[in-house]
Amino acid sequence: QVQLQESGPGLVKPSQTLSLTCTVSGGSISSNTYYWSWIRQPAGKGLEWIGRFYGAGRTNYNPSLKSRVTISLDTSKNQFSLRLTSVTAADTAMYYCARDGSLKWFDPWGQGILVTVSS
Amino acid sequence: EILLTQSPGTLSLSPGERATLSCRASQSVSSYLAWYQHKPGQAPRLLIYGASSRATGIPDRFSGSGSGTDFTLTISRLEPEDFAVYYCQQYGSSPDTFGGGTKVEI
């Protein structure tokens, strides 16, 4: 059974870069069948898909965040990562990693990690 | 991007009652729609994919229907563990988008 777990700093200063890692257990991140996504949810607001890594080094980002986002894979560690640059208070949210696929739903999800942007 | 509107925002019901949740898309998503259950402090849980297919291990009291722009999640008889927030999500058109959620409360 595949499980995902987010990790990273819970506090980031404004204008700095948010960096999170998702560790995948119970399955290989190298599988071409699956894609690897990040999703976030600001407090009291809805879910927002951030982007995904898939195939042979391909990425797909939400246009609203595209200029600031990078998602990458580390197959040696069975992890994928999120980098979000130039953060502001609006980036304060619970961040989730999840597995999806071509025209597929998100399953499973990680438990989420709260990231606060504050000086 | 495709906007998903969920209604009602909150549903106040009792255990044993039937819950009917709605999700409307701003344009057709065919059957590329999923439903998730989310409880505080837990990972969101996939309930339904392809608008009407139950995910592995999901009880048959949960059912999904609809296609195109109008979708429904029905919980036939609410159990105490079903009180949570439910989200719909479309994955037919990028970017993937989610509805605002329906809270099912006692």
PDB file of C-alpha atoms in Angstrom:
ATOM      1  CA  GLN A   1       0.000   0.000   0.000  1.00  0.00           C
ATOM      2  CA  VAL A   2       1.517   3.266  -1.144  1.00  0.00           C
ATOM      3  CA  GLN A   3       1.886   5.978   1.501  1.00  0.00           C
ATOM      4  CA  LEU A   4       3.049   9.565   1.156  1.00  0.00           C
ATOM      5  CA  GLN A   5       4.529  11.815   3.830  1.00  0.00           C
ATOM      6  CA  GLU A   6       5.365  15.504   3.553  1.00  0.00           C
ATOM      7  CA  SER A   7       8.307  17.098   5.332  1.00  0.00           C
ATOM      8  CA  GLY A   8       9.993  20.479   5.505  1.00  0.00           C
ATOM      9  CA  PRO A   9      10.098  23.739   7.448  1.00  0.00           C
ATOM     10  CA  GLY A  10       6.865  24.897   9.020  1.00  0.00           C
ATOM     11  CA  LEU A  11       7.894  28.548   8.945  1.00  0.00           C
ATOM     12  CA  VAL A  12       9.263  30.522   6.001  1.00  0.00           C
ATOM     13  CA  LYS A  13      10.062  34.228   5.861  1.00  0.00           C
ATOM     14  CA  PRO A  14       8.422  36.486   3.280  1.00  0.00           C
ATOM     15  CA  SER A  15      10.311  36.728  -0.036  1.00  0.00           C
ATOM     16  CA  GLN A  16      12.163  33.480   0.679  1.00  0.00           C
ATOM     17  CA  THR A  17      11.718  30.058  -0.939  1.00  0.00           C
ATOM     18  CA  LEU A  18       9.411  27.377   0.422  1.00  0.00           C
ATOM     19  CA  SER A  19      10.865  23.888   0.004  1.00  0.00           C
ATOM     20  CA  LEU A  20       8.977  20.692   0.808  1.00  0.00           C
ATOM     21  CA  THR A  21       9.661  17.015   0.230  1.00  0.00           C
ATOM     22  CA  CYS A  22       7.251  14.121  -0.161  1.00  0.00           C
ATOM     23  CA  THR A  23       8.579  10.662   0.675  1.00  0.00           C
ATOM     24  CA  VAL A  24       6.832   7.776  -1.028  1.00  0.00           C
ATOM     25  CA  SER A  25       6.792   4.337   0.599  1.00  0.00           C
ATOM     26  CA  GLY A  26       5.289   1.063  -0.539  1.00  0.00           C
ATOM     27  CA  GLY A  27       5.848   1.751  -4.229  1.00  0.00           C
ATOM     28  CA  SER A  28       8.345   3.148  -6.701  1.00  0.00           C
ATOM     29  CA  ILE A  29       8.223   6.771  -7.693  1.00  0.00           C
ATOM     30  CA  SER A  30       9.891   5.770 -10.980  1.00  0.00           C
ATOM     31  CA  SER A  31       6.715   4.137 -12.303  1.00  0.00           C
ATOM     32  CA  ASN A  32       5.587   5.727 -15.572  1.00  0.00           C
ATOM     33  CA  THR A  33       1.998   4.907 -14.672  1.00  0.00           C
ATOM     34  CA  TYR A  34       1.741   7.498 -11.953  1.00  0.00           C
ATOM     35  CA  TYR A  35       2.154  11.241 -11.643  1.00  0.00           C
ATOM     36  CA  TRP A  36       3.168  13.112  -8.506  1.00  0.00           C
ATOM     37  CA  SER A  37       1.340  16.256  -7.432  1.00  0.00           C
ATOM     38  CA  TRP A  38       1.293  19.005  -4.844  1.00  0.00           C
ATOM     39  CA  ILE A  39      -1.951  20.554  -3.601  1.00  0.00           C
ATOM     40  CA  ARG A  40      -2.490  23.232  -0.967  1.00  0.00           C
ATOM     41  CA  GLN A  41      -5.274  24.607   1.185  1.00  0.00           C
ATOM     42  CA  PRO A  42      -5.108  27.978   2.916  1.00  0.00           C
ATOM     43  CA  ALA A  43      -6.933  28.081   6.228  1.00  0.00           C
ATOM     44  CA  GLY A  44     -10.665  28.426   5.691  1.00  0.00           C
ATOM     45  CA  LYS A  45     -10.342  28.178   1.925  1.00  0.00           C
ATOM     46  CA  GLY A  46     -10.606  25.543  -0.760  1.00  0.00           C
ATOM     47  CA  LEU A  47      -8.083  23.161  -2.259  1.00  0.00           C
ATOM     48  CA  GLU A  48      -5.730  24.417  -4.983  1.00  0.00           C
ATOM     49  CA  TRP A  49      -3.723  22.103  -7.240  1.00  0.00           C
ATOM     50  CA  ILE A  50      -0.167  23.451  -7.522  1.00  0.00           C
ATOM     51  CA  GLY A  51       1.430  21.184 -10.095  1.00  0.00           C
ATOM     52  CA  ARG A  52       2.733  17.739 -10.988  1.00  0.00           C
ATOM     53  CA  PHE A  53       5.770  15.839 -12.197  1.00  0.00           C
ATOM     54  CA  TYR A  54       5.184  13.059 -14.703  1.00  0.00           C
ATOM     55  CA  GLY A  55       6.695  10.970 -17.446  1.00  0.00           C
ATOM     56  CA  ALA A  56      10.275  11.531 -18.481  1.00  0.00           C
ATOM     57  CA  GLY A  57      10.996  14.746 -16.656  1.00  0.00           C
ATOM     58  CA  ARG A  58       7.816  16.556 -17.579  1.00  0.00           C
ATOM     59  CA  THR A  59       5.964  18.999 -15.373  1.00  0.00           C
ATOM     60  CA  ASN A  60       2.587  20.694 -15.456  1.00  0.00           C
ATOM     61  CA  TYR A  61       1.881  23.699 -13.232  1.00  0.00           C
ATOM     62  CA  ASN A  62      -1.163  25.710 -12.285  1.00  0.00           C
ATOM     63  CA  PRO A  63      -0.941  28.919 -14.344  1.00  0.00           C
ATOM     64  CA  SER A  64      -1.648  30.940 -11.195  1.00  0.00           C
ATOM     65  CA  LEU A  65       1.656  29.758  -9.659  1.00  0.00           C
ATOM     66  CA  LYS A  66       3.680  28.718 -12.688  1.00  0.00           C
ATOM     67  CA  SER A  67       6.242  31.518 -12.521  1.00  0.00           C
ATOM     68  CA  ARG A  68       7.220  30.586  -8.943  1.00  0.00           C
ATOM     69  CA  VAL A  69       6.934  26.773  -8.822  1.00  0.00           C
ATOM     70  CA  THR A  70       9.336  23.922  -9.475  1.00  0.00           C
ATOM     71  CA  ILE A  71       8.509  20.258  -8.842  1.00  0.00           C
ATOM     72  CA  SER A  72      11.245  17.660  -9.139  1.00  0.00           C
ATOM     73  CA  LEU A  73      11.846  13.959  -8.525  1.00  0.00           C
ATOM     74  CA  ASP A  74      14.670  12.184  -6.695  1.00  0.00           C
ATOM     75  CA  THR A  75      14.329   8.548  -7.699  1.00  0.00           C
ATOM     76  CA  SER A  76      17.312   7.509  -5.564  1.00  0.00           C
ATOM     77  CA  LYS A  77      15.412   8.564  -2.456  1.00  0.00           C
ATOM     78  CA  ASN A  78      11.903   7.800  -3.759  1.00  0.00           C
ATOM     79  CA  GLN A  79      10.958  11.413  -3.095  1.00  0.00           C
ATOM     80  CA  PHE A  80       9.570  14.376  -4.958  1.00  0.00           C
ATOM     81  CA  SER A  81       9.898  18.004  -4.002  1.00  0.00           C
ATOM     82  CA  LEU A  82       8.210  21.368  -4.244  1.00  0.00           C
ATOM     83  CA  ARG A  83       9.952  24.727  -4.464  1.00  0.00           C
ATOM     84  CA  LEU A  84       7.910  27.912  -4.323  1.00  0.00           C
ATOM     85  CA  THR A  85       9.867  31.138  -4.621  1.00  0.00           C
ATOM     86  CA  SER A  86       9.164  34.682  -3.417  1.00  0.00           C
ATOM     87  CA  VAL A  87       6.569  33.607  -0.879  1.00  0.00           C
ATOM     88  CA  THR A  88       4.110  35.968   0.788  1.00  0.00           C
ATOM     89  CA  ALA A  89       1.522  35.569   3.544  1.00  0.00           C
ATOM     90  CA  ALA A  90      -0.906  34.392   0.845  1.00  0.00           C
ATOM     91  CA  ASP A  91       1.185  31.227   0.520  1.00  0.00           C
ATOM     92  CA  THR A  92       0.444  30.236   4.124  1.00  0.00           C
ATOM     93  CA  ALA A  93      -1.426  26.946   3.793  1.00  0.00           C
ATOM     94  CA  MET A  94      -1.582  23.240   4.470  1.00  0.00           C
ATOM     95  CA  TYR A  95       0.438  21.591   1.729  1.00  0.00           C
ATOM     96  CA  TYR A  96      -0.379  18.055   0.555  1.00  0.00           C
ATOM     97  CA  CYS A  97       1.401  15.705  -1.773  1.00  0.00           C
ATOM     98  CA  ALA A  98      -0.595  13.146  -3.723  1.00  0.00           C
ATOM     99  CA  ARG A  99      -0.322  10.556  -6.474  1.00  0.00           C
ATOM    100  CA  ASP A 100      -2.364  10.822  -9.650  1.00  0.00           C
ATOM    101  CA  GLY A 101      -2.024   9.824 -13.295  1.00  0.00           C
ATOM    102  CA  SER A 102      -3.120  10.640 -16.819  1.00  0.00           C
ATOM    103  CA  LEU A 103      -6.760  11.728 -16.536  1.00  0.00           C
ATOM    104  CA  LYS A 104      -6.809  10.317 -13.027  1.00  0.00           C
ATOM    105  CA  TRP A 105      -7.827  11.325  -9.555  1.00  0.00           C
ATOM    106  CA  PHE A 106      -5.611  11.962  -6.520  1.00  0.00           C
ATOM    107  CA  ASP A 107      -5.042   8.827  -4.478  1.00  0.00           C
ATOM    108  CA  PRO A 108      -3.452   8.482  -2.017  1.00  0.00           C
ATOM    109  CA  TRP A 109      -2.653  11.779  -0.299  1.00  0.00           C
ATOM    110  CA  GLY A 110      -0.175  12.617   2.415  1.00  0.00           C
ATOM    111  CA  GLN A 111      -1.349  13.878   5.800  1.00  0.00           C
ATOM    112  CA  GLY A 112      -0.290  17.397   4.928  1.00  0.00           C
ATOM    113  CA  ILE A 113       2.154  19.898   6.409  1.00  0.00           C
ATOM    114  CA  LEU A 114       1.296  23.376   7.609  1.00  0.00           C
ATOM    115  CA  VAL A 115       3.577  26.066   6.245  1.00  0.00           C
ATOM    116  CA  THR A 116       3.314  29.570   7.641  1.00  0.00           C
ATOM    117  CA  VAL A 117       4.888  32.556   5.892  1.00  0.00           C
ATOM    118  CA  SER A 118       5.816  35.135   8.496  1.00  0.00           C
ATOM    119  CA  SER A 119       8.781  37.200   9.572  1.00  0.00           C
TER     120      SER A 119
ATOM    121  CA  GLU B   1     -10.125  27.030 -15.800  1.00  0.00           C
ATOM    122  CA  ILE B   2     -13.220  25.053 -14.860  1.00  0.00           C
ATOM    123  CA  LEU B   3     -15.057  26.320 -11.792  1.00  0.00           C
ATOM    124  CA  LEU B   4     -16.754  23.783  -9.547  1.00  0.00           C
ATOM    125  CA  THR B   5     -19.581  24.985  -7.313  1.00  0.00           C
ATOM    126  CA  GLN B   6     -20.667  22.757  -4.441  1.00  0.00           C
ATOM    127  CA  SER B   7     -23.962  23.067  -2.619  1.00  0.00           C
ATOM    128  CA  PRO B   8     -25.048  23.358   0.047  1.00  0.00           C
ATOM    129  CA  GLY B   9     -22.105  24.775   1.942  1.00  0.00           C
ATOM    130  CA  THR B  10     -23.231  23.023   5.108  1.00  0.00           C
ATOM    131  CA  LEU B  11     -25.610  20.109   5.574  1.00  0.00           C
ATOM    132  CA  SER B  12     -26.970  19.502   9.066  1.00  0.00           C
ATOM    133  CA  LEU B  13     -28.258  15.960   9.436  1.00  0.00           C
ATOM    134  CA  SER B  14     -28.543  13.117  11.936  1.00  0.00           C
ATOM    135  CA  PRO B  15     -27.057   9.625  11.824  1.00  0.00           C
ATOM    136  CA  GLY B  16     -29.221   7.352   9.712  1.00  0.00           C
ATOM    137  CA  GLU B  17     -30.402  10.158   7.426  1.00  0.00           C
ATOM    138  CA  ARG B  18     -29.656  10.487   3.723  1.00  0.00           C
ATOM    139  CA  ALA B  19     -27.201  13.119   2.518  1.00  0.00           C
ATOM    140  CA  THR B  20     -27.304  14.543  -0.995  1.00  0.00           C
ATOM    141  CA  LEU B  21     -24.396  16.742  -2.062  1.00  0.00           C
ATOM    142  CA  SER B  22     -24.217  18.629  -5.345  1.00  0.00           C
ATOM    143  CA  CYS B  23     -21.311  19.689  -7.540  1.00  0.00           C
ATOM    144  CA  ARG B  24     -21.835  21.809 -10.648  1.00  0.00           C
ATOM    145  CA  ALA B  25     -19.131  22.523 -13.235  1.00  0.00           C
ATOM    146  CA  SER B  26     -18.863  25.728 -15.266  1.00  0.00           C
ATOM    147  CA  GLN B  27     -18.387  23.596 -18.397  1.00  0.00           C
ATOM    148  CA  SER B  28     -18.565  19.906 -19.206  1.00  0.00           C
ATOM    149  CA  VAL B  29     -16.014  17.627 -17.527  1.00  0.00           C
ATOM    150  CA  SER B  30     -17.571  14.477 -19.025  1.00  0.00           C
ATOM    151  CA  SER B  31     -17.203  11.896 -16.243  1.00  0.00           C
ATOM    152  CA  TYR B  32     -13.797  13.094 -15.075  1.00  0.00           C
ATOM    153  CA  LEU B  33     -15.001  13.905 -11.589  1.00  0.00           C
ATOM    154  CA  ALA B  34     -13.924  12.632  -8.178  1.00  0.00           C
ATOM    155  CA  TRP B  35     -15.250  13.037  -4.654  1.00  0.00           C
ATOM    156  CA  TYR B  36     -13.135  13.151  -1.484  1.00  0.00           C
ATOM    157  CA  GLN B  37     -13.874  13.018   2.231  1.00  0.00           C
ATOM    158  CA  HIS B  38     -11.727  15.194   4.480  1.00  0.00           C
ATOM    159  CA  LYS B  39     -11.554  15.087   8.244  1.00  0.00           C
ATOM    160  CA  PRO B  40      -9.438  17.467  10.377  1.00  0.00           C
ATOM    161  CA  GLY B  41      -5.837  16.337  10.741  1.00  0.00           C
ATOM    162  CA  GLN B  42      -6.236  13.540   8.211  1.00  0.00           C
ATOM    163  CA  ALA B  43      -5.337  13.055   4.587  1.00  0.00           C
ATOM    164  CA  PRO B  44      -8.222  13.568   2.170  1.00  0.00           C
ATOM    165  CA  ARG B  45      -9.718  10.197   1.226  1.00  0.00           C
ATOM    166  CA  LEU B  46     -10.840   9.285  -2.271  1.00  0.00           C
ATOM    167  CA  LEU B  47     -14.461   8.105  -2.322  1.00  0.00           C
ATOM    168  CA  ILE B  48     -15.595   8.205  -5.946  1.00  0.00           C
ATOM    169  CA  TYR B  49     -13.808   8.515  -9.296  1.00  0.00           C
ATOM    170  CA  GLY B  50     -15.138   8.598 -12.819  1.00  0.00           C
ATOM    171  CA  ALA B  51     -18.246  10.284 -11.344  1.00  0.00           C
ATOM    172  CA  SER B  52     -19.747   6.996 -10.155  1.00  0.00           C
ATOM    173  CA  SER B  53     -17.065   4.388  -9.398  1.00  0.00           C
ATOM    174  CA  ARG B  54     -16.409   3.689  -5.724  1.00  0.00           C
ATOM    175  CA  ALA B  55     -12.769   3.606  -4.674  1.00  0.00           C
ATOM    176  CA  THR B  56     -11.342   0.494  -3.045  1.00  0.00           C
ATOM    177  CA  GLY B  57     -12.695  -0.090   0.450  1.00  0.00           C
ATOM    178  CA  ILE B  58     -15.412   2.563   0.275  1.00  0.00           C
ATOM    179  CA  PRO B  59     -18.745   1.382   1.747  1.00  0.00           C
ATOM    180  CA  ASP B  60     -21.654   1.029  -0.640  1.00  0.00           C
ATOM    181  CA  ARG B  61     -23.658   3.654   1.241  1.00  0.00           C
ATOM    182  CA  PHE B  62     -21.585   6.150  -0.776  1.00  0.00           C
ATOM    183  CA  SER B  63     -22.674   6.592  -4.389  1.00  0.00           C
ATOM    184  CA  GLY B  64     -21.932   9.095  -7.129  1.00  0.00           C
ATOM    185  CA  SER B  65     -23.903  10.058 -10.195  1.00  0.00           C
ATOM    186  CA  GLY B  66     -23.974  12.571 -13.006  1.00  0.00           C
ATOM    187  CA  SER B  67     -22.004  13.561 -16.072  1.00  0.00           C
ATOM    188  CA  GLY B  68     -21.250  16.695 -18.007  1.00  0.00           C
ATOM    189  CA  THR B  69     -21.826  19.571 -15.608  1.00  0.00           C
ATOM    190  CA  ASP B  70     -24.038  18.225 -12.813  1.00  0.00           C
ATOM    191  CA  PHE B  71     -22.936  15.675 -10.265  1.00  0.00           C
ATOM    192  CA  THR B  72     -24.268  14.250  -7.020  1.00  0.00           C
ATOM    193  CA  LEU B  73     -22.714  12.403  -4.098  1.00  0.00           C
ATOM    194  CA  THR B  74     -25.251  10.499  -2.010  1.00  0.00           C
ATOM    195  CA  ILE B  75     -24.673   8.952   1.379  1.00  0.00           C
ATOM    196  CA  SER B  76     -27.649   6.669   1.837  1.00  0.00           C
ATOM    197  CA  ARG B  77     -27.555   6.383   5.643  1.00  0.00           C
ATOM    198  CA  LEU B  78     -25.166   8.551   7.571  1.00  0.00           C
ATOM    199  CA  GLU B  79     -22.876   6.826  10.029  1.00  0.00           C
ATOM    200  CA  PRO B  80     -21.178   8.827  12.836  1.00  0.00           C
ATOM    201  CA  GLU B  81     -17.831   8.578  11.004  1.00  0.00           C
ATOM    202  CA  ASP B  82     -19.283  10.213   7.870  1.00  0.00           C
ATOM    203  CA  PHE B  83     -19.472  13.682   9.389  1.00  0.00           C
ATOM    204  CA  ALA B  84     -16.736  15.524   7.511  1.00  0.00           C
ATOM    205  CA  VAL B  85     -16.103  17.915   4.632  1.00  0.00           C
ATOM    206  CA  TYR B  86     -16.613  16.593   1.106  1.00  0.00           C
ATOM    207  CA  TYR B  87     -14.925  17.975  -1.998  1.00  0.00           C
ATOM    208  CA  CYS B  88     -15.468  17.349  -5.675  1.00  0.00           C
ATOM    209  CA  GLN B  89     -12.588  17.619  -8.145  1.00  0.00           C
ATOM    210  CA  GLN B  90     -12.451  17.636 -11.945  1.00  0.00           C
ATOM    211  CA  TYR B  91      -9.465  16.111 -13.694  1.00  0.00           C
ATOM    212  CA  GLY B  92     -10.571  16.343 -17.308  1.00  0.00           C
ATOM    213  CA  SER B  93      -9.101  19.749 -18.027  1.00  0.00           C
ATOM    214  CA  SER B  94      -5.920  21.382 -16.776  1.00  0.00           C
ATOM    215  CA  PRO B  95      -5.590  22.898 -14.271  1.00  0.00           C
ATOM    216  CA  ASP B  96      -7.322  20.363 -12.042  1.00  0.00           C
ATOM    217  CA  THR B  97      -9.802  22.209  -9.867  1.00  0.00           C
ATOM    218  CA  PHE B  98     -11.755  21.523  -6.700  1.00  0.00           C
ATOM    219  CA  GLY B  99     -15.111  22.642  -5.413  1.00  0.00           C
ATOM    220  CA  GLY B 100     -15.347  24.736  -2.277  1.00  0.00           C
ATOM    221  CA  GLY B 101     -16.566  21.818  -0.185  1.00  0.00           C
ATOM    222  CA  THR B 102     -19.713  20.761   1.655  1.00  0.00           C
ATOM    223  CA  LYS B 103     -19.523  20.264   5.399  1.00  0.00           C
ATOM    224  CA  VAL B 104     -21.769  17.486   6.659  1.00  0.00           C
ATOM    225  CA  GLU B 105     -22.408  18.119  10.337  1.00  0.00           C
ATOM    226  CA  ILE B 106     -24.581  16.673  13.045  1.00  0.00           C
TER     227      ILE B 106
END
